[in-house]
Amino acid sequence: YMLIARTTPYFVFYHKGYMRSSIYDKDRDRFALEDEALTFEQFQHLLDKEGIAGAHFMHNVFSVYSQQVMRAVFHASYDKLVDSGKSYQLFELNFLIDDSFTMWYLGANSIPGFSIHSELKIYNDMREDMISLVLELN
């Protein structure tokens, strides 16, 4: 997730999201997945358990890549943002990790779909973080 917490000056923050499974049913048993949504830590644990993609893939590779994309998205849309001083916007950035662990940026949503997995703790943590940041900066 990318939070633009203020526009004069710009304050842009990264927040970890979650992983949604799109693996085939036959692989679901292999990874013992009960839920479609996993935290980054849960996904890394599955990778570690299977001995694939490196011990710190989510932190050292995926998070770094997603933050680079976030910066590029911000700079590409900079001139379209409304500079109203005390405004904020949350964006959901979507990525795909293929079978060879190549990461693909799919797009950004300015209206994240919170209702899909709103029971996840990550949403509550992110909402609290977002509210705190916006209130502190504005």
Coordinates of C-alpha atoms in Angstrom, one line a residue:
Y1 CA 0.0 0.0 0.0
M2 CA 1.1 3.6 -0.7
L3 CA -0.2 6.3 1.6
I4 CA 0.2 9.9 0.5
A5 CA -0.3 11.5 3.9
R6 CA 0.2 15.1 3.0
T7 CA 0.7 17.1 -0.1
T8 CA 2.6 20.3 1.0
P9 CA 5.2 18.9 1.3
Y10 CA 4.6 15.4 0.0
F11 CA 4.8 12.6 2.5
V12 CA 4.6 9.2 1.0
F13 CA 4.7 6.0 3.0
Y14 CA 4.9 2.3 2.2
H15 CA 2.9 -0.3 4.2
K16 CA 3.0 -4.0 3.8
G17 CA -0.1 -5.6 2.4
Y18 CA -1.0 -9.2 2.1
M19 CA -0.6 -12.1 -0.4
R20 CA -3.6 -13.6 -2.1
S21 CA -3.3 -17.1 -3.4
S22 CA -4.0 -18.0 -7.0
I23 CA -2.3 -21.4 -6.9
Y24 CA -4.0 -24.4 -8.3
D25 CA -6.0 -26.7 -6.0
K26 CA -3.4 -29.4 -6.3
D27 CA -0.7 -27.0 -4.9
R28 CA -3.1 -25.8 -2.1
D29 CA -2.6 -29.1 -0.4
R30 CA 1.2 -29.0 -0.9
F31 CA 1.4 -25.6 0.9
A32 CA -1.4 -26.5 3.4
L33 CA -3.2 -23.3 2.6
E34 CA -6.5 -22.9 4.4
D35 CA -7.0 -19.2 3.6
E36 CA -6.5 -17.3 0.4
A37 CA -4.9 -14.3 2.1
L38 CA -1.5 -14.5 3.9
T39 CA 0.7 -11.9 5.5
F40 CA 4.2 -11.4 4.1
E41 CA 5.6 -13.3 7.1
Q42 CA 3.2 -16.2 6.6
F43 CA 4.1 -16.4 2.9
Q44 CA 7.9 -16.2 3.7
H45 CA 7.3 -19.1 6.2
L46 CA 5.8 -21.2 3.4
L47 CA 8.8 -20.4 1.1
D48 CA 11.2 -21.3 3.9
K49 CA 9.4 -24.5 4.6
E50 CA 9.6 -25.5 1.0
G51 CA 13.2 -24.3 0.6
I52 CA 12.4 -22.0 -2.3
A53 CA 13.1 -18.4 -3.2
G54 CA 15.6 -17.6 -0.4
A55 CA 15.3 -17.0 3.3
H56 CA 14.5 -13.4 3.1
F57 CA 12.7 -13.1 -0.3
M58 CA 9.8 -11.0 0.9
H59 CA 12.0 -8.5 2.8
N60 CA 15.0 -8.3 0.6
V61 CA 13.5 -8.8 -2.8
F62 CA 9.7 -8.3 -2.9
S63 CA 9.5 -5.3 -0.5
V64 CA 12.4 -3.6 -2.2
Y65 CA 10.9 -4.1 -5.6
S66 CA 7.4 -2.9 -4.5
Q67 CA 8.9 0.2 -2.9
Q68 CA 10.7 1.0 -6.2
V69 CA 7.5 0.6 -8.1
M70 CA 5.7 2.8 -5.5
R71 CA 8.2 5.6 -6.1
A72 CA 7.8 5.3 -9.8
V73 CA 4.0 5.4 -9.6
F74 CA 4.2 8.5 -7.3
H75 CA 6.6 10.3 -9.7
A76 CA 4.5 9.3 -12.7
S77 CA 1.3 10.7 -11.2
Y78 CA 2.9 13.7 -9.3
D79 CA 1.5 16.3 -11.7
K80 CA -2.0 14.9 -11.4
L81 CA -2.2 15.0 -7.6
V82 CA -4.2 17.8 -6.1
D83 CA -2.0 20.0 -3.9
S84 CA -4.4 20.9 -1.2
G85 CA -2.0 20.8 1.7
K86 CA -3.9 18.7 4.2
S87 CA -5.1 15.9 2.1
Y88 CA -4.3 12.2 2.0
Q89 CA -4.9 9.2 -0.3
L90 CA -4.3 5.5 0.1
F91 CA -3.4 3.4 -3.0
E92 CA -3.4 -0.4 -3.3
L93 CA -0.6 -1.6 -5.5
N94 CA -1.1 -5.0 -7.1
F95 CA 1.7 -7.4 -8.0
L96 CA 2.0 -10.9 -9.3
I97 CA 4.8 -13.4 -8.5
D98 CA 5.0 -16.1 -11.1
D99 CA 6.3 -19.7 -10.8
S100 CA 9.9 -18.5 -11.4
F101 CA 9.5 -15.8 -8.7
T102 CA 9.6 -13.0 -11.3
M103 CA 7.6 -10.1 -9.9
W104 CA 5.1 -8.2 -12.1
Y105 CA 3.5 -4.9 -11.3
L106 CA -0.2 -5.1 -12.3
G107 CA -1.6 -1.7 -11.4
A108 CA -2.7 0.6 -8.6
N109 CA -6.2 1.2 -7.2
S110 CA -7.1 4.5 -5.6
I111 CA -10.0 2.8 -3.8
P112 CA -8.6 -0.3 -2.1
G113 CA -11.0 -3.3 -1.7
F114 CA -11.0 -3.5 2.1
S115 CA -14.2 -5.5 2.2
I116 CA -12.6 -8.6 0.6
H117 CA -10.4 -9.6 3.5
S118 CA -11.3 -6.9 6.1
E119 CA -11.0 -9.4 8.9
L120 CA -7.2 -9.6 8.5
K121 CA -5.2 -8.0 11.3
I122 CA -3.1 -6.2 8.7
Y123 CA -6.0 -4.0 7.8
N124 CA -6.6 -3.0 11.4
D125 CA -2.9 -2.2 11.8
M126 CA -2.8 -0.3 8.5
R127 CA -5.9 1.8 9.4
E128 CA -4.4 2.7 12.8
D129 CA -1.1 3.6 11.2
M130 CA -2.7 5.6 8.5
I131 CA -4.9 7.6 10.8
S132 CA -2.0 8.3 13.2
L133 CA 0.2 9.5 10.4
V134 CA -2.4 11.7 8.8
L135 CA -3.4 13.3 12.1
E136 CA 0.2 13.8 13.1
L137 CA 1.2 15.4 9.8
N138 CA -1.9 17.5 9.4

